[in-house]
Coordinates of C-alpha atoms and ligand atoms in Angstrom, one line a residue:
M1 CA 91.4 71.7 225.5
R2 CA 90.4 69.5 222.8
W3 CA 91.3 67.9 219.9
P4 CA 90.2 67.8 217.2
M5 CA 88.0 70.8 218.1
I6 CA 85.0 72.0 216.2
T7 CA 84.7 75.7 216.4
A8 CA 81.3 76.3 217.8
C9 CA 79.8 79.6 216.2
L10 CA 76.4 80.4 217.7
S11 CA 73.2 82.4 215.8
A12 CA 72.2 85.7 216.6
C13 CA 70.8 85.5 220.2
L14 CA 66.9 85.1 220.0
F15 CA 64.7 83.4 222.5
A16 CA 61.7 80.9 222.3
A17 CA 59.3 80.6 224.8
W18 CA 58.9 76.9 226.1
G19 CA 54.8 77.8 226.8
A20 CA 51.8 75.0 227.2
G21 CA 50.5 73.8 223.9
F22 CA 53.7 73.5 222.2
S23 CA 53.8 70.5 220.0
L24 CA 56.9 68.4 218.8
S25 CA 57.9 69.4 215.6
I26 CA 61.3 67.6 214.3
V27 CA 63.0 68.9 211.0
P28 CA 62.3 66.7 208.2
D29 CA 65.9 65.5 207.5
I30 CA 66.5 64.2 211.1
E31 CA 66.7 60.3 209.8
A32 CA 69.7 61.4 207.9
R33 CA 70.9 63.6 210.7
R34 CA 71.0 60.4 213.0
K35 CA 72.7 58.3 210.2
Q36 CA 75.9 60.7 210.7
F37 CA 76.8 59.1 213.8
V38 CA 77.2 55.5 213.6
T39 CA 77.2 53.2 216.8
K40 CA 80.0 51.6 217.5
T41 CA 80.6 49.7 221.0
L42 CA 83.9 50.3 222.5
A43 CA 85.2 47.6 224.3
T44 CA 88.4 47.1 226.3
D45 CA 90.3 44.3 228.3
L46 CA 90.0 44.8 232.4
S47 CA 91.8 41.3 233.0
S48 CA 94.8 43.1 234.4
L49 CA 92.8 45.3 236.8
A50 CA 92.8 43.8 240.3
P51 CA 88.8 43.3 241.8
A52 CA 89.3 46.4 243.9
E53 CA 89.8 48.4 240.7
R54 CA 87.1 46.8 238.9
R55 CA 84.6 47.7 242.0
T56 CA 86.3 51.4 241.8
L57 CA 85.2 51.9 238.1
E58 CA 81.8 51.0 238.8
H59 CA 81.3 53.9 241.2
L60 CA 83.1 56.0 238.9
V61 CA 80.5 55.4 236.1
A62 CA 77.9 55.9 238.7
A63 CA 79.1 59.5 239.3
S64 CA 79.3 60.0 235.7
R65 CA 75.7 59.0 234.9
L66 CA 75.2 62.0 237.8
I67 CA 77.3 64.3 235.9
H68 CA 75.7 63.9 233.0
E69 CA 72.8 64.9 234.3
V70 CA 74.2 68.0 235.9
F71 CA 75.4 68.5 232.4
R72 CA 72.2 68.7 230.6
L73 CA 70.9 71.5 232.9
Q74 CA 73.9 73.1 231.8
A75 CA 73.0 72.8 228.2
W76 CA 69.6 73.9 228.7
R77 CA 67.6 74.3 231.5
G78 CA 64.3 73.1 229.5
N79 CA 66.2 69.5 229.0
P80 CA 64.1 67.5 231.7
E81 CA 60.5 68.7 230.4
L82 CA 61.9 68.0 227.1
A83 CA 63.2 64.4 227.5
T84 CA 59.7 63.6 228.7
R85 CA 57.7 65.2 225.9
L86 CA 60.1 63.3 223.4
A87 CA 59.5 60.5 225.7
A88 CA 55.9 60.5 225.0
A89 CA 55.6 61.8 221.5
D90 CA 55.2 60.0 218.5
G91 CA 54.7 60.6 214.6
P92 CA 57.0 61.3 211.9
G93 CA 60.7 61.1 212.7
I94 CA 60.4 61.1 216.6
A95 CA 62.5 57.6 216.9
A96 CA 65.6 59.1 215.1
A97 CA 65.0 62.2 217.0
R98 CA 65.2 60.6 220.5
E99 CA 68.3 59.0 219.3
Y100 CA 69.3 62.0 218.1
Y101 CA 68.8 64.1 221.3
R102 CA 70.5 61.1 223.4
I103 CA 73.5 61.8 221.3
M104 CA 73.6 65.5 221.3
A105 CA 72.6 65.6 225.2
K106 CA 70.1 68.5 224.3
P107 CA 67.8 69.8 221.3
W108 CA 70.7 71.7 219.4
D109 CA 72.9 70.1 216.6
E110 CA 76.3 70.3 216.9
L111 CA 77.3 69.7 213.6
R112 CA 75.2 72.8 212.5
H113 CA 76.1 75.6 214.5
E114 CA 74.0 74.6 217.8
E115 CA 70.7 75.1 215.6
P116 CA 67.5 73.3 217.3
F117 CA 66.3 70.0 215.6
V118 CA 63.2 70.2 217.4
Q119 CA 61.7 73.3 215.5
G120 CA 60.5 76.3 217.3
L121 CA 63.1 76.1 220.0
V122 CA 65.8 78.5 220.1
R123 CA 69.1 78.1 221.8
P124 CA 69.8 80.4 224.4
P125 CA 73.3 81.8 223.9
G126 CA 74.2 81.3 227.5
A127 CA 73.2 77.8 227.5
G128 CA 71.7 77.1 231.1
F129 CA 74.5 79.3 232.7
Y130 CA 72.6 82.6 232.7
P131 CA 69.0 83.9 232.6
E132 CA 67.8 82.8 228.9
D133 CA 66.7 86.7 228.4
L134 CA 70.3 88.0 229.8
T135 CA 72.0 90.4 227.1
K136 CA 75.8 90.9 227.0
A137 CA 75.5 94.5 227.5
E138 CA 73.2 94.2 230.7
F139 CA 75.8 91.4 232.3
E140 CA 78.4 94.2 231.3
S141 CA 76.6 97.2 233.0
W142 CA 75.8 95.4 236.0
I143 CA 79.6 94.7 236.6
A144 CA 80.1 98.0 235.7
E145 CA 77.7 99.1 238.6
H146 CA 79.0 96.5 240.9
P147 CA 82.8 95.8 240.1
A148 CA 83.0 93.5 243.9
D149 CA 80.6 91.1 241.8
R150 CA 82.9 90.6 238.7
A151 CA 85.2 87.4 239.8
A152 CA 82.4 85.6 241.0
F153 CA 80.2 86.5 237.5
E154 CA 82.9 85.5 235.4
S155 CA 84.1 82.6 237.7
P156 CA 84.1 79.2 235.4
T157 CA 82.4 77.5 238.2
T158 CA 79.3 79.9 239.0
V159 CA 76.0 80.4 237.1
V160 CA 74.1 83.6 237.1
V161 CA 70.6 84.1 238.1
R162 CA 67.9 86.5 238.4
R163 CA 66.9 86.9 242.3
D164 CA 64.1 89.4 243.1
G165 CA 65.0 91.7 239.8
K166 CA 68.5 91.7 240.3
L167 CA 71.4 89.5 238.8
A168 CA 73.4 86.9 241.3
A169 CA 76.3 84.4 241.3
V170 CA 75.4 81.4 242.7
G171 CA 78.0 78.5 243.0
Y172 CA 77.7 75.5 240.9
G173 CA 78.1 73.5 244.2
A174 CA 75.1 75.1 245.5
H175 CA 73.2 75.4 242.4
Y176 CA 73.5 71.6 241.7
R177 CA 73.6 70.7 245.6
D178 CA 72.1 67.3 245.0
L179 CA 73.4 66.0 242.0
L180 CA 76.8 66.9 243.2
T181 CA 76.6 65.6 246.4
R182 CA 75.1 61.8 245.2
A183 CA 78.4 62.3 243.0
G184 CA 80.6 63.1 245.3
E185 CA 79.5 60.4 247.4
E186 CA 80.1 57.9 244.6
L187 CA 83.5 59.3 244.0
R188 CA 84.4 58.6 247.9
R189 CA 83.0 55.0 247.5
A190 CA 85.5 54.8 244.6
A191 CA 88.1 56.2 246.7
A192 CA 87.6 53.5 249.6
A193 CA 87.8 50.9 247.0
T194 CA 91.1 51.8 245.0
G195 CA 94.3 50.1 246.2
N196 CA 96.0 53.3 244.1
A197 CA 97.0 56.0 246.8
S198 CA 97.2 58.8 243.7
L199 CA 93.9 58.0 242.7
R200 CA 92.3 57.9 246.2
T201 CA 93.8 61.2 247.0
F202 CA 92.5 62.6 243.8
L203 CA 88.8 61.2 244.2
E204 CA 88.4 62.4 247.8
K205 CA 89.7 66.2 246.9
R206 CA 87.5 66.1 243.4
A207 CA 84.4 65.0 246.0
A208 CA 85.2 67.9 248.2
A209 CA 85.5 70.4 245.3
F210 CA 82.4 69.4 243.8
L211 CA 80.5 71.0 246.6
S212 CA 83.2 73.8 247.7
D213 CA 83.9 74.8 243.8
D214 CA 87.6 75.1 244.4
Y215 CA 89.3 73.2 241.7
F216 CA 92.6 73.5 242.1
D217 CA 93.7 71.0 244.9
S218 CA 92.2 68.2 243.0
D219 CA 93.5 69.6 239.5
M220 CA 96.9 69.1 241.2
A221 CA 96.4 66.0 242.4
W222 CA 95.1 64.8 239.2
M223 CA 98.4 65.5 237.5
D224 CA 99.9 62.9 239.7
L225 CA 97.7 60.1 238.9
D226 CA 100.0 56.9 238.6
G227 CA 97.6 53.9 238.0
A228 CA 96.0 52.0 235.3
I229 CA 92.5 54.3 236.3
E230 CA 92.7 57.6 234.6
V231 CA 89.5 59.5 235.1
V232 CA 88.6 63.2 234.4
I233 CA 85.4 64.3 236.3
G234 CA 84.5 67.9 236.5
P235 CA 83.7 70.9 234.9
Y236 CA 86.3 71.6 232.2
E237 CA 85.6 73.1 228.6
T238 CA 83.6 76.6 228.1
Y239 CA 82.6 76.1 224.8
E240 CA 78.9 75.5 225.6
D241 CA 78.8 79.3 227.3
G242 CA 78.2 80.8 223.7
L243 CA 77.3 84.2 225.6
F244 CA 80.9 84.7 227.2
G245 CA 82.7 81.5 227.3
Y246 CA 83.3 82.0 231.0
K247 CA 81.3 78.9 232.2
A248 CA 82.7 75.3 232.3
A249 CA 80.7 72.4 231.4
F250 CA 80.3 69.2 233.6
E251 CA 82.3 66.1 231.8
S252 CA 83.7 62.5 232.6
F253 CA 86.0 60.4 231.2
V254 CA 86.3 57.1 232.8
C255 CA 89.5 55.5 231.2
V256 CA 91.7 52.3 231.6
A257 CA 95.7 52.1 230.8
Q258 CA 96.5 48.7 229.1
P259 CA 99.8 47.6 230.4
A260 CA 101.3 46.5 226.7
D261 CA 100.5 50.3 225.8
S262 CA 101.9 51.7 228.8
K263 CA 105.1 49.7 228.0
R264 CA 105.5 50.6 224.1
L265 CA 104.7 54.1 225.1
A266 CA 107.5 54.9 227.9
K267 CA 109.7 53.1 225.2
Y268 CA 109.2 55.9 222.5
K269 CA 109.4 58.5 225.4
G270 CA 112.6 57.2 226.0
E271 CA 114.0 58.2 222.5
L272 CA 112.7 61.8 222.5
P273 CA 116.3 63.2 223.4
F274 CA 117.3 61.1 220.2
F275 CA 114.6 62.6 217.9
E276 CA 115.6 66.2 219.0
K277 CA 119.3 65.3 218.0
N278 CA 118.0 63.4 214.6
L279 CA 115.8 66.7 213.4
P280 CA 116.5 67.6 209.9
I281 CA 118.0 71.2 210.6
P282 CA 121.1 72.5 212.1
D283 CA 122.3 71.9 215.5
E284 CA 122.5 75.3 216.4
H285 CA 118.2 75.7 216.2
K286 CA 117.5 72.3 218.1
N287 CA 116.0 72.5 221.3
L288 CA 118.6 70.0 223.1
G289 CA 118.1 71.8 226.7
R290 CA 114.3 71.4 226.9
G291 CA 113.1 70.0 230.0
S292 CA 110.6 66.9 230.1
A293 CA 107.6 67.6 228.1
S294 CA 104.3 67.5 229.7
P295 CA 102.9 63.5 230.5
I296 CA 101.4 61.9 227.8
R297 CA 99.2 58.5 228.5
V298 CA 97.5 56.1 226.1
A299 CA 94.0 54.8 227.8
D300 CA 91.3 53.2 226.7
V301 CA 87.8 55.1 227.4
V302 CA 85.3 52.4 229.3
F303 CA 82.5 55.4 230.0
S304 CA 82.1 59.0 229.3
A305 CA 79.1 61.6 230.0
G306 CA 78.4 65.1 230.2
D307 CA 80.3 67.4 227.9
A308 CA 82.4 64.7 227.0
R309 CA 79.5 62.6 225.6
S310 CA 77.6 64.9 223.6
G311 CA 77.9 65.6 219.9
V312 CA 81.2 64.9 218.7
Q313 CA 83.6 62.3 220.4
T314 CA 87.3 63.5 221.4
L315 CA 90.2 61.4 220.5
A316 CA 92.4 63.2 223.4
F317 CA 92.3 65.7 225.6
N318 CA 94.9 67.7 227.2
L319 CA 94.0 69.2 230.6
P320 CA 93.3 70.7 233.5
N321 CA 92.8 74.1 231.9
D322 CA 94.0 76.3 235.0
E323 CA 97.1 78.3 234.3
R324 CA 98.3 78.3 237.9
V325 CA 98.7 74.5 237.6
R326 CA 99.6 74.1 234.1
E327 CA 102.5 76.4 235.4
A328 CA 103.2 74.3 238.3
K329 CA 102.9 71.0 237.0
G330 CA 102.7 71.3 233.2
S331 CA 99.2 69.8 231.6
K332 CA 98.8 65.9 230.8
K333 CA 97.8 64.7 227.8
V334 CA 95.4 61.2 227.2
L335 CA 94.9 59.8 223.9
L336 CA 91.9 57.5 223.7
K337 CA 92.9 54.4 222.0
N338 CA 89.7 52.5 221.4
M339 CA 87.9 55.9 220.9
M340 CA 90.8 56.0 218.1
Q341 CA 89.9 52.4 216.6
A342 CA 86.2 52.8 216.6
K343 CA 86.7 56.4 214.3
Y344 CA 89.3 54.4 212.2
E345 CA 86.5 51.6 211.5
A346 CA 83.7 53.9 210.8
I347 CA 85.5 56.9 209.2
L348 CA 89.4 56.3 207.8
A349 CA 89.1 52.9 206.5
P350 CA 85.9 54.0 204.5
I351 CA 87.7 57.1 203.6
A352 CA 90.6 54.9 202.5
Q353 CA 88.1 53.0 200.3
R354 CA 87.4 56.0 198.0
V355 CA 90.4 58.1 198.0
L356 CA 93.4 55.2 197.9
A357 CA 94.0 53.0 194.4
P358 CA 92.1 50.0 195.0
G359 CA 95.4 48.1 195.4
D360 CA 96.6 50.1 198.1
V361 CA 93.2 49.9 200.2
G362 CA 94.3 46.5 201.9
R363 CA 97.6 48.4 203.2
L364 CA 95.5 50.4 205.8
D365 CA 96.4 49.5 209.2
F366 CA 95.2 50.5 212.4
D367 CA 98.2 50.0 214.5
S368 CA 100.2 52.1 212.0
Y369 CA 97.5 55.1 212.1
F370 CA 97.6 54.7 216.0
H371 CA 101.5 55.1 216.1
F372 CA 101.0 58.2 213.7
I373 CA 98.9 59.6 216.2
L374 CA 100.9 59.3 218.9
F375 CA 103.9 60.0 217.3
H376 CA 102.5 63.3 215.8
E377 CA 101.8 64.2 219.7
L378 CA 105.3 63.4 220.7
S379 CA 106.8 65.6 217.8
H380 CA 104.7 68.3 219.1
G381 CA 107.3 68.8 221.9
L382 CA 110.3 68.5 219.5
G383 CA 112.0 71.4 217.9
P384 CA 112.1 75.1 218.1
G385 CA 109.8 76.7 220.9
R386 CA 111.5 79.7 222.9
L387 CA 113.7 81.7 220.4
T388 CA 116.3 84.6 220.6
L389 CA 115.7 86.8 217.5
S390 CA 118.7 89.3 217.1
G391 CA 119.1 89.5 221.2
R392 CA 115.3 89.7 221.8
S393 CA 113.6 86.8 223.7
T394 CA 110.4 85.2 222.1
E395 CA 108.7 82.1 221.2
V396 CA 107.4 80.6 217.8
R397 CA 103.8 80.6 218.7
L398 CA 104.2 84.7 219.0
E399 CA 106.1 85.2 216.0
L400 CA 104.1 83.2 213.4
K401 CA 100.7 84.9 214.8
E402 CA 97.3 83.2 213.4
L403 CA 99.4 81.0 210.8
Y404 CA 101.0 79.0 213.7
S405 CA 98.6 76.7 214.8
A406 CA 98.7 75.3 210.8
I407 CA 102.4 75.1 210.9
E408 CA 102.6 73.5 214.3
E409 CA 99.8 71.1 213.3
A410 CA 101.6 70.5 210.0
K411 CA 105.1 70.1 211.8
A412 CA 103.4 67.4 214.3
D413 CA 102.3 65.3 211.4
V414 CA 105.5 65.3 209.0
L415 CA 107.7 65.0 212.0
G416 CA 105.6 62.0 213.4
V417 CA 106.3 60.2 210.1
Y418 CA 109.9 61.1 210.0
N419 CA 110.6 60.2 213.7
L420 CA 108.6 56.9 213.1
Y421 CA 111.0 55.9 210.2
A422 CA 113.6 57.2 212.5
A423 CA 112.2 54.9 215.2
H424 CA 112.3 51.9 213.0
D425 CA 116.0 52.4 211.6
R426 CA 116.8 51.9 215.6
K427 CA 114.6 48.9 215.6
V428 CA 112.4 50.6 218.3
V429 CA 109.1 50.1 216.2
G430 CA 108.4 47.4 213.9
S431 CA 107.8 46.7 209.9
A432 CA 104.5 46.2 210.5
I433 CA 104.3 49.9 211.4
V434 CA 106.2 51.4 209.3
D435 CA 105.4 49.7 205.8
P436 CA 101.5 51.2 205.9
L437 CA 102.4 54.3 206.7
P438 CA 102.5 55.9 203.5
Y439 CA 98.9 54.7 203.0
T440 CA 97.8 55.1 206.3
Y441 CA 99.1 58.6 206.0
V442 CA 97.3 59.5 202.5
A443 CA 94.2 58.5 203.9
G444 CA 95.0 60.4 206.9
L445 CA 95.2 63.6 204.8
F446 CA 91.9 63.5 204.1
R447 CA 90.4 62.6 207.3
T448 CA 90.3 66.3 208.5
A449 CA 88.6 67.5 205.4
R450 CA 85.7 68.0 206.8
F451 CA 86.8 70.7 209.1
G452 CA 88.1 73.0 206.2
V453 CA 91.1 75.5 205.7
A454 CA 89.8 77.8 208.2
E455 CA 90.8 75.1 210.7
A456 CA 93.9 75.2 211.8
H457 CA 94.2 70.6 211.4
G458 CA 92.4 71.1 208.2
L459 CA 94.7 73.7 207.0
G460 CA 97.5 71.8 207.8
V461 CA 96.8 68.9 205.7
V462 CA 96.3 70.7 202.8
L463 CA 99.9 72.1 202.9
Q464 CA 101.1 68.8 203.7
T465 CA 98.9 67.2 200.3
N466 CA 100.1 70.2 198.0
V467 CA 103.9 70.1 198.9
L468 CA 104.1 65.8 198.6
L469 CA 102.2 66.1 195.3
E470 CA 104.8 68.7 194.0
K471 CA 107.2 66.7 195.2
G472 CA 105.9 63.6 193.4
A473 CA 105.7 61.9 196.8
I474 CA 102.0 61.7 196.2
A475 CA 100.6 60.9 192.8
I476 CA 97.0 61.0 191.3
T477 CA 95.9 58.1 189.7
P478 CA 94.0 58.8 185.9
D479 CA 90.7 57.8 187.6
G480 CA 91.4 60.4 190.3
H481 CA 92.6 58.2 193.3
F482 CA 95.7 59.3 195.5
R483 CA 98.9 57.4 195.8
P484 CA 101.7 57.5 197.9
V485 CA 105.1 57.1 195.8
V486 CA 107.2 54.6 198.2
E487 CA 110.5 55.1 196.9
K488 CA 109.8 59.0 197.1
F489 CA 108.1 59.2 200.1
R490 CA 110.5 59.5 203.1
G491 CA 112.7 61.9 201.3
A492 CA 109.9 64.2 200.4
I493 CA 108.8 63.9 204.4
R494 CA 112.3 64.9 205.5
D495 CA 112.5 68.0 203.2
L496 CA 109.1 69.1 204.4
A497 CA 110.1 68.6 207.9
H498 CA 112.9 70.5 207.5
E499 CA 111.3 73.5 205.5
L500 CA 108.6 73.7 208.4
L501 CA 111.2 73.3 211.3
M502 CA 113.0 76.2 209.6
I503 CA 109.9 78.6 209.4
E504 CA 109.5 77.9 213.3
A505 CA 113.2 78.2 214.0
R506 CA 113.6 81.9 212.3
G507 CA 110.5 83.1 213.9
D508 CA 109.5 83.4 210.1
Y509 CA 106.1 84.9 210.0
A510 CA 106.8 86.2 206.3
G511 CA 107.8 82.9 205.2
A512 CA 105.3 80.9 206.9
K513 CA 102.8 83.5 204.8
A514 CA 104.6 82.6 201.4
F515 CA 104.2 78.8 202.2
V516 CA 100.5 79.3 203.1
A517 CA 100.1 81.5 199.9
R518 CA 101.5 78.9 197.6
Y519 CA 100.4 75.6 199.3
G520 CA 97.4 76.7 201.3
T521 CA 94.6 75.8 198.7
P522 CA 93.1 72.5 198.4
P523 CA 93.8 71.2 195.0
A524 CA 91.1 70.3 192.4
A525 CA 91.5 66.9 192.7
R526 CA 91.2 66.6 196.2
R527 CA 88.0 68.4 196.0
E528 CA 86.0 65.7 193.9
R529 CA 87.4 63.3 196.1
I530 CA 85.8 64.8 199.3
A531 CA 82.8 65.4 197.2
G532 CA 82.0 61.8 196.9
L533 CA 82.4 61.6 200.9
P534 CA 79.6 62.6 202.2
D535 CA 77.6 59.3 203.1
I536 CA 80.5 58.7 204.9
P537 CA 79.6 58.7 209.0
V538 CA 80.7 62.1 210.4
D539 CA 81.4 60.6 213.7
V540 CA 80.8 57.7 216.3
D541 CA 78.1 57.2 219.0
P542 CA 79.8 55.3 221.3
H543 CA 78.1 52.4 222.7
Y544 CA 80.2 51.5 226.4
A545 CA 79.3 47.5 226.4
L546 CA 80.9 47.2 229.9
Y547 CA 78.4 49.6 231.3
E548 CA 75.2 49.9 229.1
K549 CA 72.5 48.1 228.1
R550 CA 71.3 48.8 224.8
Ligands
ZN601 ZN1 98.6 68.2 216.9

């Protein structure tokens, strides 16, 4: 799973012929679309890595480049031919179209519901995973007539093809054999180079999975990685499959943890039992017996490819998705720190310029922002989870139904701030982190504004904004800027944390509904501020200086 996600809603199914004589006609606003992505160089310090580990990284990057080619075929079978045509074409907008195509890795615009930006093309709803003319009805009637085919047809690691007038499922390992064989060879070279046993085990198992399509063993081994190199490489998310959402797209994140970050993170994790005891709710609602949460790691991304590289960039991922692995070992969340810094500089800092009072803009701070995100993630693991309501055993998630995500995201934000102050009291984090926190937090309330209130994070920040305005912890200046009222801020955060936690502790769906009805409408002043933000980039176009020439 990704965070934050943008839901991909796909238009009705239409099919385009990719015939001879097709000329390239680009949407007229392509230059403006290209400008939505600001190119940022992502760097990291590899000086703490032994030479063997740097060689390991080079093989992982080589494997990732091959994975990118697999993804391009999955996203659209016409990609290789379009790439050739785009490279040869010229005319108005072609240079920007080439760049936009490189960013998306397909001719579909992820920011506009996957609409084509090369006119005349139509995205097949099943991307490259099914025959382009396959309908849901045909797929379903095939399964009804051939029930033994169901598992293979619905498998996340097969493509469905037409063969002699019949449908057939072909495993990824066979369908993309050449590319996956070469990618597997690079993983084995990386395995031979590394001095870390857990990484070696994972890479050898993953190389085998590329051809066998059985990812279970290697997903289990991935949970055990314990070195500085953190790599995700394989088929994971199913958002590209707009027909059924069954098929997993290949992606790669090659990451390196910095020793200083790992040390700080270990210190914060050590505080989790204290944070649970310190929650602003009665003891009976605290989750003091909660087992060790799923692991969280912080790393810098040094290369990404495939689904991970295409379109909007991920700040953090939570994998694997295989429920059998999640049951046995949980899942692991990895926060991509240098990606956060790139987005902070490209997006949050310019938003703060418009949103905060002019005198407050200079108080924004990346390390404070990074800690806010990190403590948000840690705070998801605190507070009520399983509940017993009048003798019935249940979960917060089940009781709060469709409102759960927004309430839980708001809880994690508010509790993140609450816990940062508590950590400061205990001298676990310094004043340099908490002094800028109110300003960083208020600017951050506008960060997710573009997602709208239909999305959990978007609704979660509107709830917080309205409550803090009502409590006087945020003031709107006469000229429409948002200013934290520092002396009221911490108390208001505590009260709001109490309110959200009690909705969860009681499994109080009616209370959640009333809370959203009261606080879920964006205030007018916020709408006006957001209306002034369209020229701020939507996302970053990463440039990995260590491994890419440009
Ligand atoms: Zn969250």
